[in-house]
Tab-separated table of C-alpha atoms in Angstrom:
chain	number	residue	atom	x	y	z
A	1	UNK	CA	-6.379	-16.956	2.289
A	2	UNK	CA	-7.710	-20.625	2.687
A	3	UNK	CA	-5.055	-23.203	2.051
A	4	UNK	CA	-7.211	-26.026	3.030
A	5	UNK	CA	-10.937	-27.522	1.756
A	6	UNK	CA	-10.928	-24.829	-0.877
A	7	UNK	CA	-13.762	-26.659	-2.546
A	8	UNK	CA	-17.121	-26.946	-0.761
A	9	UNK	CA	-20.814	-28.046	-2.577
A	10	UNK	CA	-23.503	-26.217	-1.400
A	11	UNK	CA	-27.506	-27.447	-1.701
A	12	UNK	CA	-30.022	-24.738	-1.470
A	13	UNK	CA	-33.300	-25.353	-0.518
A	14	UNK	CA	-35.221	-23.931	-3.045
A	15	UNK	CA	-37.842	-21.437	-1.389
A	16	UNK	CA	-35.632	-21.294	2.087
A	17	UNK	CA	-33.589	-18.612	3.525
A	18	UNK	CA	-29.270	-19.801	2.369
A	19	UNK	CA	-26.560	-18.852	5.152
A	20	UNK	CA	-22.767	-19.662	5.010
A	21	UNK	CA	-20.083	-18.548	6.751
A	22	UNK	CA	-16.807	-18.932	5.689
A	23	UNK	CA	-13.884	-18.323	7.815
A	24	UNK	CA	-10.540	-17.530	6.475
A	25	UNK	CA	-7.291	-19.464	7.945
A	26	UNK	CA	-5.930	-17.282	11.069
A	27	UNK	CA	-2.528	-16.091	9.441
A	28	UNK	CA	-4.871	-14.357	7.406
A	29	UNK	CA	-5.247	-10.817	7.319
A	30	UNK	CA	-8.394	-8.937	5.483
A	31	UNK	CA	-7.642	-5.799	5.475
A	32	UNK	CA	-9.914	-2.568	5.092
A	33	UNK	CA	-8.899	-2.562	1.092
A	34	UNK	CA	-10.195	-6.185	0.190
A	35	UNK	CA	-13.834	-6.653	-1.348
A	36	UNK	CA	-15.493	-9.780	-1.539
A	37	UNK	CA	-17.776	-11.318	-5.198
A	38	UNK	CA	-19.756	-14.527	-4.803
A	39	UNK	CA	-21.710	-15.629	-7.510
A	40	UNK	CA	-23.780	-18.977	-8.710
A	41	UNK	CA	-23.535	-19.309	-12.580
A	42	UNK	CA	-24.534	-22.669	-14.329
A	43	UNK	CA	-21.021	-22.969	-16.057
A	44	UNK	CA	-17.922	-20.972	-16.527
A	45	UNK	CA	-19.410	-19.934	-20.027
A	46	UNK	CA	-22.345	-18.272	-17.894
A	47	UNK	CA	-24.999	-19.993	-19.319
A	48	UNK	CA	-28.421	-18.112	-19.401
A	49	UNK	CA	-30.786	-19.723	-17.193
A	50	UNK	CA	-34.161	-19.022	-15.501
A	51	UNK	CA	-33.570	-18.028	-11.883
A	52	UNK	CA	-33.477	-15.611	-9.399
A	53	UNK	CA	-32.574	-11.402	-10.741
A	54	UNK	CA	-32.382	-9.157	-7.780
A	55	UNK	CA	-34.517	-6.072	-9.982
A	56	UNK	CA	-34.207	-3.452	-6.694
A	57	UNK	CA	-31.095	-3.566	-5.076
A	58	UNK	CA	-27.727	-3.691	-5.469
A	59	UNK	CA	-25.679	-6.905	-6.278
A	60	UNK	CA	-24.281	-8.655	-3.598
A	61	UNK	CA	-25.211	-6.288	-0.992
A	62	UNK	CA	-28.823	-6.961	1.172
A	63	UNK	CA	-30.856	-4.015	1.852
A	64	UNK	CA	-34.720	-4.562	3.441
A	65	UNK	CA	-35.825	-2.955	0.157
A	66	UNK	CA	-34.746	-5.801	-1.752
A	67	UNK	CA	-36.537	-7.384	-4.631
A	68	UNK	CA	-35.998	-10.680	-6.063
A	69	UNK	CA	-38.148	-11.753	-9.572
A	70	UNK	CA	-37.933	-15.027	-11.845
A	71	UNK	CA	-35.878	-14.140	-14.599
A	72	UNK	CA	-33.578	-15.185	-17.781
A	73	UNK	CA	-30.068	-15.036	-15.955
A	74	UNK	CA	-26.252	-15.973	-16.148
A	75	UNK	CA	-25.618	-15.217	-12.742
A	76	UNK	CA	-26.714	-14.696	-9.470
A	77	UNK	CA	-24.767	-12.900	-6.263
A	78	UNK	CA	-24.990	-14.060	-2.738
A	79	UNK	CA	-25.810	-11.091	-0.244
A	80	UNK	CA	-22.627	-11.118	1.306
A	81	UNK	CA	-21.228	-9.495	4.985
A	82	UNK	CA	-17.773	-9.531	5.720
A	83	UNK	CA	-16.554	-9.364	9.280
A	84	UNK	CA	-12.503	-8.531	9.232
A	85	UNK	CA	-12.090	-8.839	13.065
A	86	UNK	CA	-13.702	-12.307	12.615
A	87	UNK	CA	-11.827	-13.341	9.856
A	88	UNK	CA	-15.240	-14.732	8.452
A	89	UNK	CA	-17.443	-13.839	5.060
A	90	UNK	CA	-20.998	-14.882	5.126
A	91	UNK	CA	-22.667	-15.298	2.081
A	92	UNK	CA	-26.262	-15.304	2.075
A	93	UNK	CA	-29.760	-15.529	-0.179
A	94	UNK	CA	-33.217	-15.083	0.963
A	95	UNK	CA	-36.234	-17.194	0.208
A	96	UNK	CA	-37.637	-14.418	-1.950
A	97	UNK	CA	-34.262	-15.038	-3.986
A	98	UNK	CA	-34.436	-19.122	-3.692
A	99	UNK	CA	-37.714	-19.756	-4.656
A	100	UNK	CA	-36.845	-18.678	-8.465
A	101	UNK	CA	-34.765	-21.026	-9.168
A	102	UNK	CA	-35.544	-23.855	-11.514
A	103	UNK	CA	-36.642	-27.183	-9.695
A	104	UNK	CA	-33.393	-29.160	-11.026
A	105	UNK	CA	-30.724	-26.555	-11.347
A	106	UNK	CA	-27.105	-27.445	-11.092
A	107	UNK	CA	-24.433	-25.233	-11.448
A	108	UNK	CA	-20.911	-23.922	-9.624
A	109	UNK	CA	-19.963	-21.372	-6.955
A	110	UNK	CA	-17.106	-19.460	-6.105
A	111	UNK	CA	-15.884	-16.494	-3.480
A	112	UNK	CA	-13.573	-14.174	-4.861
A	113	UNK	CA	-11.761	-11.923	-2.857
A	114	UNK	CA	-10.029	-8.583	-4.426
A	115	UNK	CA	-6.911	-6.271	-2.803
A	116	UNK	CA	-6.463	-3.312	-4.774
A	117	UNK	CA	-3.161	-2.962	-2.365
A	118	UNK	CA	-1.510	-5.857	-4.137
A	119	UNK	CA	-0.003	-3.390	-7.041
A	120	UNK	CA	0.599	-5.436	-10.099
A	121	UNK	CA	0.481	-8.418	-8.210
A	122	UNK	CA	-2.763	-10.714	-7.796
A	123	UNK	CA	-5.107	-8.519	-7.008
A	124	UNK	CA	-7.882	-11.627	-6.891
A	125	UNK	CA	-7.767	-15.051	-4.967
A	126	UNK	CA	-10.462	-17.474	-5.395
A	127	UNK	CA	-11.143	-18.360	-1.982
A	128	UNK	CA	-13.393	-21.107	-2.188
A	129	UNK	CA	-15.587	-22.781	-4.743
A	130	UNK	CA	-17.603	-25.676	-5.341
A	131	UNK	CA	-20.819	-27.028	-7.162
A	132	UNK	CA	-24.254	-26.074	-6.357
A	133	UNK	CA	-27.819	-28.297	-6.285
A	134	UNK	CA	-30.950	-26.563	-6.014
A	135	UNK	CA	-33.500	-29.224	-3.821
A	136	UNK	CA	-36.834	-28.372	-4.767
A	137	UNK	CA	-39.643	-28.603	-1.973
A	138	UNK	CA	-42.610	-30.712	-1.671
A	139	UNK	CA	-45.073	-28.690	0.310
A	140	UNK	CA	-46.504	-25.548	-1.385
A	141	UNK	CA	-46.534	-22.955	0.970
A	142	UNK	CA	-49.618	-20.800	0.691
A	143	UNK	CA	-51.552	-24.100	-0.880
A	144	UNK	CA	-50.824	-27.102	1.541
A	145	UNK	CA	-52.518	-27.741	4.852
A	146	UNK	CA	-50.234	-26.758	8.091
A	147	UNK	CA	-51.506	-28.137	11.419
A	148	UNK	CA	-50.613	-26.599	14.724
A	149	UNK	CA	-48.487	-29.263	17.157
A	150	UNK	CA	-50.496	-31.742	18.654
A	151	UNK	CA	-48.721	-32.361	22.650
């Protein structure tokens, strides 16, 4: 669990590969049971909005076969990859998944982690959360002129 700067904003370049890594506090153990959820959403109400639907694929998982369309939305879920030894979860979205979101979107974030070993207990901790801003880009790629380094 993370006792400490539980709440992080994120920007995402819109069109550009996203990479995070978050790294639980060392007295904590993830065990082989836990699972991990990280999703964007525009409010807690999920919202529809126009961004990024993974249509091949599963959910929160990246595969090479992946395929990301502009679509009508109330969620979107970070590829994530959870290392145990490590101690770390990084959550990630390719550029194929960036470039459909809208140019000013603003929403929130959070990682959720479940252990089905916890009984009746809580089985889910938020582990970290925060707002997100989409930054649009200026230069079209495929349209503007790119110039090779001049030494």
């Amino acid at each position: 669990m993370i006792t400490n700067n539980q709440y992080k904003d994120i920007q995402v370049m819109q069109g550009g590969g996203f990479k995070m890594l978050v790294t639980m506090e060392e007295d904590h153990t993830m065990s082989n049971t836990m699972t991990y959820s990280a999703v964007i959403v525009e409010d807690v109400a999920r919202v529809a909005f126009i961004g990024p639907n993974k249509s091949s694929g599963t959910d929160g998982t990246y595969a090479s076969g992946d395929v990301w369309a502009s679509g009508t939305i109330n969620s979107v879920h970070f590829d994530l990859s959870a290392d145990r030894s490590a101690g770390t979860v990084t959550l990630t979205l390719p550029e194929s998944a960036t470039k459909h979101f809208g140019d000013a979107f603003e929403g929130i974030w959070d990682l959720v982690e479940y252990d089905p070993s916890k009984g009746s207990g809580d089985k889910y901790t938020r582990q970290m959360e925060g707002d997100v801003v989409i930054s649009a880009g200026a230069v079209l790629q495929g349209t503007d002129t790119f110039t090779a380094t001049i030494a």
